[in-house]
mmCIF file of C-alpha atoms and ligand atoms in Angstrom:
data_model
loop_
_atom_site.group_PDB
_atom_site.id
_atom_site.type_symbol
_atom_site.label_atom_id
_atom_site.label_comp_id
_atom_site.label_asym_id
_atom_site.label_seq_id
_atom_site.Cartn_x
_atom_site.Cartn_y
_atom_site.Cartn_z
ATOM 1 C CA MET D 1 -2.364 -1.071 19.937
ATOM 2 C CA ILE D 2 -4.697 -1.865 15.726
ATOM 3 C CA THR D 3 -6.348 -5.023 17.030
ATOM 4 C CA ARG D 4 -7.670 -8.376 15.235
ATOM 5 C CA ASP D 5 -11.622 -7.132 16.649
ATOM 6 C CA LEU D 6 -11.559 -3.795 15.485
ATOM 7 C CA GLN D 7 -11.008 -5.665 11.587
ATOM 8 C CA VAL D 8 -12.785 -7.791 11.365
ATOM 9 C CA ASP D 9 -16.647 -8.089 13.079
ATOM 10 C CA SER D 10 -17.566 -11.585 14.636
ATOM 11 C CA GLU D 11 -17.859 -13.405 11.851
ATOM 12 C CA GLY D 12 -14.432 -12.639 10.565
ATOM 13 C CA LYS D 13 -15.511 -10.731 7.924
ATOM 14 C CA LEU D 14 -13.901 -7.560 6.856
ATOM 15 C CA HIS D 15 -15.298 -4.573 8.705
ATOM 16 C CA HIS D 16 -12.522 -2.172 8.174
ATOM 17 C CA PHE D 17 -9.357 -2.128 6.816
ATOM 18 C CA LEU D 18 -6.527 -0.520 8.672
ATOM 19 C CA THR D 19 -3.054 -2.948 8.470
ATOM 20 C CA ILE D 20 -1.872 -5.722 7.687
ATOM 21 C CA ASP D 21 -0.139 -7.706 10.428
ATOM 22 C CA SER D 22 -3.465 -8.899 12.775
ATOM 23 C CA LEU D 23 -5.379 -10.137 8.927
ATOM 24 C CA ASN D 24 -4.738 -14.528 8.434
ATOM 25 C CA ARG D 25 -2.986 -15.825 4.821
ATOM 26 C CA GLN D 26 -7.767 -16.560 4.237
ATOM 27 C CA MET D 27 -8.080 -12.791 4.314
ATOM 28 C CA LEU D 28 -5.131 -12.182 2.493
ATOM 29 C CA THR D 29 -5.382 -14.848 -0.350
ATOM 30 C CA GLU D 30 -9.409 -14.296 -0.795
ATOM 31 C CA ILE D 31 -9.033 -10.641 -1.156
ATOM 32 C CA LEU D 32 -6.278 -10.767 -3.891
ATOM 33 C CA ASP D 33 -8.822 -13.600 -5.353
ATOM 34 C CA THR D 34 -11.616 -11.390 -5.525
ATOM 35 C CA ALA D 35 -8.812 -9.026 -7.021
ATOM 36 C CA GLU D 36 -8.174 -11.620 -9.678
ATOM 37 C CA SER D 37 -11.777 -11.426 -10.442
ATOM 38 C CA PHE D 38 -11.925 -7.896 -10.752
ATOM 39 C CA ALA D 39 -9.089 -7.475 -12.648
ATOM 40 C CA GLY D 40 -11.352 -8.115 -16.008
ATOM 41 C CA VAL D 41 -13.962 -5.812 -15.016
ATOM 42 C CA THR D 42 -10.521 -3.093 -16.059
ATOM 43 C CA GLU D 43 -10.761 -4.516 -19.367
ATOM 44 C CA GLN D 44 -14.160 -4.656 -20.384
ATOM 45 C CA THR D 45 -15.620 -1.629 -22.649
ATOM 46 C CA VAL D 46 -18.315 -0.781 -20.020
ATOM 47 C CA LYS D 47 -15.660 -1.255 -16.423
ATOM 48 C CA LYS D 48 -18.274 -1.381 -14.512
ATOM 49 C CA VAL D 49 -19.492 -4.078 -11.946
ATOM 50 C CA PRO D 50 -22.919 -2.311 -9.676
ATOM 51 C CA LEU D 51 -22.740 -3.976 -6.558
ATOM 52 C CA LEU D 52 -21.804 -0.535 -3.990
ATOM 53 C CA ARG D 53 -24.957 0.986 -6.753
ATOM 54 C CA GLY D 54 -26.554 3.639 -4.020
ATOM 55 C CA LYS D 55 -22.758 3.285 -1.498
ATOM 56 C CA THR D 56 -21.865 6.403 -0.383
ATOM 57 C CA ILE D 57 -18.056 6.298 -0.219
ATOM 58 C CA VAL D 58 -15.705 8.994 0.808
ATOM 59 C CA ASN D 59 -11.993 9.563 0.005
ATOM 60 C CA LEU D 60 -10.715 11.772 2.955
ATOM 61 C CA PHE D 61 -7.087 12.712 2.131
ATOM 62 C CA PHE D 62 -4.862 15.026 5.113
ATOM 63 C CA GLU D 63 -2.294 13.949 2.723
ATOM 64 C CA ALA D 64 -0.335 14.662 -1.260
ATOM 65 C CA SER D 65 -1.116 11.628 -3.024
ATOM 66 C CA THR D 66 -1.956 10.810 -7.045
ATOM 67 C CA ARG D 67 -2.148 7.229 -7.783
ATOM 68 C CA THR D 68 -3.884 5.915 -4.521
ATOM 69 C CA ARG D 69 -6.412 8.688 -4.001
ATOM 70 C CA THR D 70 -7.612 8.463 -8.270
ATOM 71 C CA THR D 71 -7.143 4.230 -7.967
ATOM 72 C CA PHE D 72 -9.624 4.601 -5.247
ATOM 73 C CA GLU D 73 -11.142 6.587 -6.900
ATOM 74 C CA LEU D 74 -12.148 5.166 -10.146
ATOM 75 C CA ALA D 75 -12.206 1.525 -7.988
ATOM 76 C CA ALA D 76 -15.037 2.721 -6.381
ATOM 77 C CA LYS D 77 -16.528 4.193 -9.368
ATOM 78 C CA ARG D 78 -16.229 1.070 -11.390
ATOM 79 C CA LEU D 79 -18.098 -1.008 -8.625
ATOM 80 C CA SER D 80 -20.771 1.903 -8.825
ATOM 81 C CA ALA D 81 -20.690 3.667 -5.588
ATOM 82 C CA ASP D 82 -21.143 7.723 -5.379
ATOM 83 C CA VAL D 83 -17.125 8.840 -4.267
ATOM 84 C CA LEU D 84 -17.029 11.792 -3.085
ATOM 85 C CA ASN D 85 -13.617 13.193 -3.281
ATOM 86 C CA ILE D 86 -12.886 16.472 0.639
ATOM 87 C CA ASN D 87 -10.107 18.673 -0.626
ATOM 88 C CA ILE D 88 -8.236 19.472 2.502
ATOM 89 C CA THR D 89 -6.586 22.853 1.688
ATOM 90 C CA GLN D 90 -10.063 23.882 1.297
ATOM 91 C CA SER D 91 -11.947 21.747 3.505
ATOM 92 C CA SER D 92 -13.242 23.640 6.877
ATOM 93 C CA ALA D 93 -9.594 21.620 9.101
ATOM 94 C CA VAL D 94 -8.099 24.040 7.885
ATOM 95 C CA LYS D 95 -9.627 27.005 9.927
ATOM 96 C CA GLY D 96 -9.082 24.792 13.096
ATOM 97 C CA GLU D 97 -12.071 21.795 13.044
ATOM 98 C CA THR D 98 -11.234 19.029 14.862
ATOM 99 C CA LEU D 99 -10.697 15.138 13.022
ATOM 100 C CA LEU D 100 -12.939 14.747 14.488
ATOM 101 C CA ASP D 101 -15.250 17.269 13.360
ATOM 102 C CA THR D 102 -14.772 17.210 10.061
ATOM 103 C CA LEU D 103 -15.623 13.796 10.921
ATOM 104 C CA ARG D 104 -19.222 13.328 12.340
ATOM 105 C CA ASN D 105 -20.035 16.565 10.080
ATOM 106 C CA ILE D 106 -19.600 14.054 6.951
ATOM 107 C CA GLU D 107 -20.959 11.287 8.156
ATOM 108 C CA ALA D 108 -23.922 13.408 8.824
ATOM 109 C CA MET D 109 -24.490 13.588 5.046
ATOM 110 C CA HIS D 110 -25.447 9.212 5.413
ATOM 111 C CA VAL D 111 -21.566 7.665 4.389
ATOM 112 C CA ASP D 112 -20.478 3.580 4.155
ATOM 113 C CA MET D 113 -16.599 4.338 3.981
ATOM 114 C CA PHE D 114 -14.282 6.488 4.171
ATOM 115 C CA ILE D 115 -10.943 6.417 2.834
ATOM 116 C CA VAL D 116 -8.334 8.091 4.436
ATOM 117 C CA ARG D 117 -4.640 8.408 4.849
ATOM 118 C CA HIS D 118 -3.087 11.139 7.379
ATOM 119 C CA ALA D 119 0.228 12.203 8.063
ATOM 120 C CA ASP D 120 -0.330 10.344 11.193
ATOM 121 C CA SER D 121 0.513 6.763 12.142
ATOM 122 C CA GLY D 122 -2.617 5.899 13.527
ATOM 123 C CA ALA D 123 -4.954 8.273 11.983
ATOM 124 C CA ALA D 124 -7.204 5.929 10.054
ATOM 125 C CA HIS D 125 -7.384 3.305 13.027
ATOM 126 C CA PHE D 126 -8.564 6.105 15.528
ATOM 127 C CA ILE D 127 -11.363 7.474 12.686
ATOM 128 C CA ALA D 128 -12.213 3.010 12.440
ATOM 129 C CA ARG D 129 -13.084 3.798 15.839
ATOM 130 C CA HIS D 130 -15.245 6.790 16.438
ATOM 131 C CA VAL D 131 -17.488 6.195 12.788
ATOM 132 C CA ALA D 132 -20.208 4.883 13.158
ATOM 133 C CA PRO D 133 -21.457 0.529 12.960
ATOM 134 C CA HIS D 134 -22.677 0.600 9.855
ATOM 135 C CA THR D 135 -19.592 2.970 8.346
ATOM 136 C CA SER D 136 -15.986 0.979 7.044
ATOM 137 C CA VAL D 137 -12.885 2.119 7.414
ATOM 138 C CA ILE D 138 -10.121 1.774 4.618
ATOM 139 C CA ASN D 139 -5.992 2.611 5.480
ATOM 140 C CA ALA D 140 -4.552 5.022 2.969
ATOM 141 C CA GLY D 141 -1.853 5.051 4.733
ATOM 142 C CA ASP D 142 -0.506 6.409 7.884
ATOM 143 C CA GLY D 143 1.455 7.677 9.206
ATOM 144 C CA ARG D 144 5.459 5.952 8.759
ATOM 145 C CA HIS D 145 2.783 3.104 10.610
ATOM 146 C CA SER D 146 1.183 1.033 7.419
ATOM 147 C CA HIS D 147 -0.194 1.313 3.923
ATOM 148 C CA PRO D 148 -2.623 -2.040 3.526
ATOM 149 C CA THR D 149 -3.339 -1.784 -0.093
ATOM 150 C CA GLN D 150 -0.662 -0.451 -1.514
ATOM 151 C CA ALA D 151 1.078 -4.101 0.282
ATOM 152 C CA MET D 152 -2.338 -6.264 -1.331
ATOM 153 C CA LEU D 153 -1.583 -4.028 -4.834
ATOM 154 C CA ASP D 154 1.916 -5.240 -4.612
ATOM 155 C CA ILE D 155 1.387 -8.173 -3.600
ATOM 156 C CA PHE D 156 -0.957 -9.385 -6.482
ATOM 157 C CA THR D 157 1.656 -8.196 -8.294
ATOM 158 C CA ILE D 158 3.722 -10.511 -7.184
ATOM 159 C CA ARG D 159 1.721 -13.484 -7.792
ATOM 160 C CA ARG D 160 0.892 -11.864 -11.782
ATOM 161 C CA PHE D 161 4.352 -11.850 -12.491
ATOM 162 C CA LYS D 162 5.971 -14.993 -10.310
ATOM 163 C CA GLY D 163 3.063 -17.903 -9.169
ATOM 164 C CA PRO D 164 1.176 -17.870 -6.999
ATOM 165 C CA ASP D 165 4.456 -19.763 -4.298
ATOM 166 C CA PHE D 166 5.628 -16.731 -2.309
ATOM 167 C CA GLY D 167 7.810 -19.900 -1.245
ATOM 168 C CA ARG D 168 10.560 -20.226 -3.602
ATOM 169 C CA LEU D 169 11.005 -16.225 -3.898
ATOM 170 C CA ARG D 170 13.639 -14.316 -3.100
ATOM 171 C CA VAL D 171 12.341 -10.029 -2.421
ATOM 172 C CA ALA D 172 14.542 -7.470 -1.596
ATOM 173 C CA ILE D 173 12.469 -4.658 -0.243
ATOM 174 C CA VAL D 174 15.502 -1.795 -0.797
ATOM 175 C CA GLY D 175 15.897 1.973 0.516
ATOM 176 C CA ASP D 176 14.654 4.237 3.097
ATOM 177 C CA VAL D 177 12.911 0.928 4.999
ATOM 178 C CA MET D 178 13.229 3.007 8.735
ATOM 179 C CA HIS D 179 10.359 6.096 7.679
ATOM 180 C CA SER D 180 7.905 3.681 4.831
ATOM 181 C CA ARG D 181 4.660 2.494 5.707
ATOM 182 C CA VAL D 182 4.795 0.831 2.651
ATOM 183 C CA ALA D 183 7.610 -1.299 4.046
ATOM 184 C CA ARG D 184 6.005 -2.576 7.325
ATOM 185 C CA SER D 185 2.419 -3.624 5.250
ATOM 186 C CA GLN D 186 4.694 -5.387 2.538
ATOM 187 C CA ILE D 187 6.811 -7.695 4.587
ATOM 188 C CA HIS D 188 3.651 -7.964 6.904
ATOM 189 C CA ALA D 189 1.799 -9.465 3.523
ATOM 190 C CA LEU D 190 4.811 -11.452 2.455
ATOM 191 C CA ASN D 191 5.699 -13.270 5.600
ATOM 192 C CA LEU D 192 1.515 -14.577 5.717
ATOM 193 C CA LEU D 193 2.778 -15.878 2.235
ATOM 194 C CA ASN D 194 5.683 -18.295 4.181
ATOM 195 C CA THR D 195 8.366 -16.707 1.055
ATOM 196 C CA GLY D 196 11.388 -18.248 1.068
ATOM 197 C CA GLU D 197 13.516 -15.460 1.750
ATOM 198 C CA VAL D 198 12.465 -11.259 2.872
ATOM 199 C CA ARG D 199 16.249 -8.806 2.695
ATOM 200 C CA ILE D 200 16.410 -5.113 3.456
ATOM 201 C CA VAL D 201 18.894 -3.589 1.440
ATOM 202 C CA ALA D 202 19.653 0.042 3.191
ATOM 203 C CA PRO D 203 22.535 1.922 4.814
ATOM 204 C CA ARG D 204 22.539 1.540 8.471
ATOM 205 C CA THR D 205 20.987 5.124 9.445
ATOM 206 C CA LEU D 206 17.801 3.700 7.215
ATOM 207 C CA ILE D 207 16.946 1.303 9.323
ATOM 208 C CA PRO D 208 14.841 0.119 11.881
ATOM 209 C CA ALA D 209 16.238 -0.663 15.003
ATOM 210 C CA SER D 210 15.179 -4.211 15.334
ATOM 211 C CA VAL D 211 14.239 -5.582 12.044
ATOM 212 C CA GLU D 212 15.804 -8.892 12.191
ATOM 213 C CA SER D 213 12.365 -9.740 14.523
ATOM 214 C CA MET D 214 10.137 -9.699 11.317
ATOM 215 C CA GLY D 215 11.843 -12.266 9.910
ATOM 216 C CA VAL D 216 13.925 -10.346 7.737
ATOM 217 C CA ARG D 217 17.448 -10.497 5.764
ATOM 218 C CA VAL D 218 19.517 -7.575 5.760
ATOM 219 C CA PHE D 219 21.984 -6.228 3.869
ATOM 220 C CA ASN D 220 23.644 -3.010 3.746
ATOM 221 C CA ASP D 221 25.449 -3.325 0.477
ATOM 222 C CA LEU D 222 23.352 -3.306 -2.431
ATOM 223 C CA ARG D 223 25.139 -5.504 -4.777
ATOM 224 C CA SER D 224 24.872 -8.775 -2.117
ATOM 225 C CA GLY D 225 21.677 -7.928 -0.915
ATOM 226 C CA ILE D 226 20.150 -8.216 -4.436
ATOM 227 C CA GLN D 227 21.936 -11.514 -5.125
ATOM 228 C CA ASP D 228 20.189 -13.881 -7.410
ATOM 229 C CA VAL D 229 16.577 -12.229 -5.913
ATOM 230 C CA ASP D 230 13.870 -12.853 -7.991
ATOM 231 C CA VAL D 231 11.962 -9.574 -6.659
ATOM 232 C CA ILE D 232 13.504 -5.621 -6.060
ATOM 233 C CA MET D 233 10.912 -3.520 -4.493
ATOM 234 C CA VAL D 234 12.685 -0.473 -4.100
ATOM 235 C CA LEU D 235 11.026 2.435 -1.969
ATOM 236 C CA ARG D 236 11.115 6.498 -1.406
ATOM 237 C CA LEU D 237 13.498 8.254 0.294
ATOM 238 C CA GLN D 238 10.890 9.712 2.673
ATOM 239 C CA HIS D 239 12.430 13.562 3.306
ATOM 240 C CA GLU D 240 9.104 14.817 4.474
ATOM 241 C CA ARG D 241 9.591 12.004 7.529
ATOM 242 C CA MET D 242 13.414 12.475 7.682
ATOM 243 C CA LYS D 243 14.082 14.821 10.980
ATOM 244 C CA GLY D 244 18.122 15.743 11.315
ATOM 245 C CA ALA D 245 21.010 14.312 8.163
ATOM 246 C CA LEU D 246 20.309 10.944 8.062
ATOM 247 C CA LEU D 247 22.145 11.375 4.491
ATOM 248 C CA PRO D 248 24.577 12.512 3.213
ATOM 249 C CA SER D 249 24.019 13.109 -0.480
ATOM 250 C CA GLU D 250 21.148 12.261 -2.760
ATOM 251 C CA HIS D 251 24.518 11.397 -5.307
ATOM 252 C CA GLU D 252 26.214 9.139 -2.195
ATOM 253 C CA TYR D 253 22.793 7.776 -1.617
ATOM 254 C CA TYR D 254 22.413 7.094 -5.667
ATOM 255 C CA GLU D 255 26.465 6.133 -6.238
ATOM 256 C CA LEU D 256 25.843 3.380 -2.929
ATOM 257 C CA TYR D 257 21.565 1.980 -3.530
ATOM 258 C CA GLY D 258 21.090 4.022 -6.379
ATOM 259 C CA LEU D 259 19.061 0.623 -8.697
ATOM 260 C CA THR D 260 21.064 0.576 -12.366
ATOM 261 C CA GLU D 261 20.841 -1.582 -14.781
ATOM 262 C CA LYS D 262 24.970 -2.377 -14.184
ATOM 263 C CA LYS D 263 23.557 -3.177 -10.249
ATOM 264 C CA LEU D 264 20.171 -5.593 -11.922
ATOM 265 C CA ALA D 265 22.477 -7.684 -13.195
ATOM 266 C CA HIS D 266 22.936 -9.431 -9.199
ATOM 267 C CA ALA D 267 19.546 -10.325 -9.259
ATOM 268 C CA THR D 268 17.853 -13.714 -11.055
ATOM 269 C CA GLY D 269 17.943 -13.208 -14.892
ATOM 270 C CA ASP D 270 14.236 -12.384 -14.190
ATOM 271 C CA ALA D 271 14.016 -10.469 -11.429
ATOM 272 C CA ILE D 272 11.103 -7.986 -11.241
ATOM 273 C CA VAL D 273 11.369 -4.696 -10.623
ATOM 274 C CA MET D 274 8.488 -2.544 -8.513
ATOM 275 C CA HIS D 275 8.661 0.972 -6.942
ATOM 276 C CA PRO D 276 5.150 1.784 -5.615
ATOM 277 C CA GLY D 277 5.993 5.570 -5.943
ATOM 278 C CA PRO D 278 6.321 8.089 -6.281
ATOM 279 C CA ILE D 279 10.349 7.709 -7.746
ATOM 280 C CA ASN D 280 12.567 9.834 -7.529
ATOM 281 C CA ARG D 281 14.861 9.028 -10.751
ATOM 282 C CA GLY D 282 18.454 9.471 -10.695
ATOM 283 C CA VAL D 283 18.586 8.455 -6.886
ATOM 284 C CA GLU D 284 16.468 5.947 -6.051
ATOM 285 C CA MET D 285 16.675 4.631 -9.489
ATOM 286 C CA ASP D 286 17.877 5.320 -13.430
ATOM 287 C CA SER D 287 15.417 5.977 -16.078
ATOM 288 C CA GLU D 288 16.275 3.391 -17.666
ATOM 289 C CA VAL D 289 15.995 0.738 -14.845
ATOM 290 C CA ALA D 290 12.599 2.638 -14.586
ATOM 291 C CA ASP D 291 11.432 2.359 -18.289
ATOM 292 C CA GLY D 292 13.166 -1.141 -18.838
ATOM 293 C CA PRO D 293 12.218 -4.547 -19.569
ATOM 294 C CA ARG D 294 12.303 -5.386 -15.962
ATOM 295 C CA SER D 295 10.083 -2.734 -14.184
ATOM 296 C CA VAL D 296 6.184 -3.522 -13.140
ATOM 297 C CA ILE D 297 6.090 -0.026 -11.128
ATOM 298 C CA LEU D 298 2.858 1.665 -13.866
ATOM 299 C CA GLN D 299 1.129 -2.452 -13.733
ATOM 300 C CA GLN D 300 1.722 -2.083 -9.567
ATOM 301 C CA VAL D 301 -0.463 1.159 -10.392
ATOM 302 C CA ALA D 302 -2.927 -0.961 -13.064
ATOM 303 C CA HIS D 303 -3.793 -3.526 -10.083
ATOM 304 C CA GLY D 304 -4.580 -0.881 -7.554
ATOM 305 C CA ILE D 305 -7.822 -0.824 -9.269
ATOM 306 C CA ALA D 306 -8.684 -4.164 -9.117
ATOM 307 C CA VAL D 307 -7.691 -4.453 -5.585
ATOM 308 C CA ARG D 308 -8.676 -1.465 -4.206
ATOM 309 C CA MET D 309 -12.521 -2.594 -5.432
ATOM 310 C CA ALA D 310 -11.717 -6.298 -3.405
ATOM 311 C CA VAL D 311 -11.245 -4.396 -0.363
ATOM 312 C CA MET D 312 -14.256 -2.108 -0.767
ATOM 313 C CA SER D 313 -15.983 -5.184 -1.965
ATOM 314 C CA LEU D 314 -15.469 -7.085 0.964
ATOM 315 C CA ALA D 315 -15.511 -4.654 3.341
ATOM 316 C CA MET D 316 -19.521 -3.575 2.384
ATOM 317 C CA GLN D 317 -19.992 -6.875 1.894
ATOM 318 C CA ARG D 318 -20.958 -7.160 5.856
ATOM 319 C CA HIS D 319 -23.531 -4.771 6.367
ATOM 320 C CA PRO D 320 -26.868 -5.306 5.946
ATOM 321 C CA GLY D 321 -28.393 -5.986 2.916
ATOM 322 C CA GLY D 322 -24.302 -5.582 1.878
ATOM 323 C CA THR D 323 -23.017 -6.117 -2.008
ATOM 324 C CA GLU D 324 -25.389 -5.911 -4.662
HETATM 325 N N1 CP T 1 1.287 4.814 -4.153
HETATM 326 C C1 CP T 1 1.512 5.800 -2.811
HETATM 327 O O1 CP T 1 0.389 5.625 -2.265
HETATM 328 O O2 CP T 1 1.830 6.638 -4.391
HETATM 329 P P1 CP T 1 0.174 8.211 -4.018
HETATM 330 O O3 CP T 1 1.470 9.005 -2.822
HETATM 331 O O4 CP T 1 1.022 8.716 -5.232
HETATM 332 O O5 CP T 1 -0.650 8.165 -3.875
#
């Protein structure tokens, strides 16, 4: 069980960042507001602040990543930290070294923070339990459990485009909710902000059992699911996590659930379209939509830098000596 205690210290300050579900609204808002203050840094000529000078941050990615790994690296560099990227495929993990041994050996190099992505749910939590007390762990995606910084950058993007009053918003999450760590984190974050209505839209085979207990409305039809929504968050089909044939074919999925300009007309006139990436074009959505005027997909990526700067600086603030 991932507890709130593991994420925050005795004073309620962020220590690790593993999951959204145990945050409260105040902490979530603090991350968003801190990210807002960092968004300006990324637009300056000199894109650096000295907050984490002298700190060592290690990117420990056991699973492929483009956006998350690079934006964490950029965010750490913009905070003036030293960043080490461990290439797992060329590390001793491929010779059978255990996760814990890999961790202990890197930790011996006086690391202050690990950014962890792993195919197993609970991996970041496991690492957080075993690191030295001064070391922070940030979850960059664990199995199908959680991807908290992705959800934070998604919420940050919605707030920038739609304003801070989530109570008046209808949000639809479309696609493979069953295997998605992103969807779980998004639903928790949207609930914390008292979002007016959160819908999930997917074929029955891609909807987890008792998902309604998370306070969402479930739709199996795309057109009615996105009717009058303000935000459409499309998910990737997570083929690597599917066991057996959950879908008849990608073509049929596209016909029923692929977002096209025509289907998009069911949403509000100024609805925004989001996707965490990587996109399967022509399956989850048309290129016309992905590259169209309603798409904020590349803005999501850019916002990832400011949000990850916020999470890293807040997690370091509690350290003796803290941020500069
Ligand atoms: N959204 C996301 O996690 O993308 P990557 O897998 O490229 O990091």
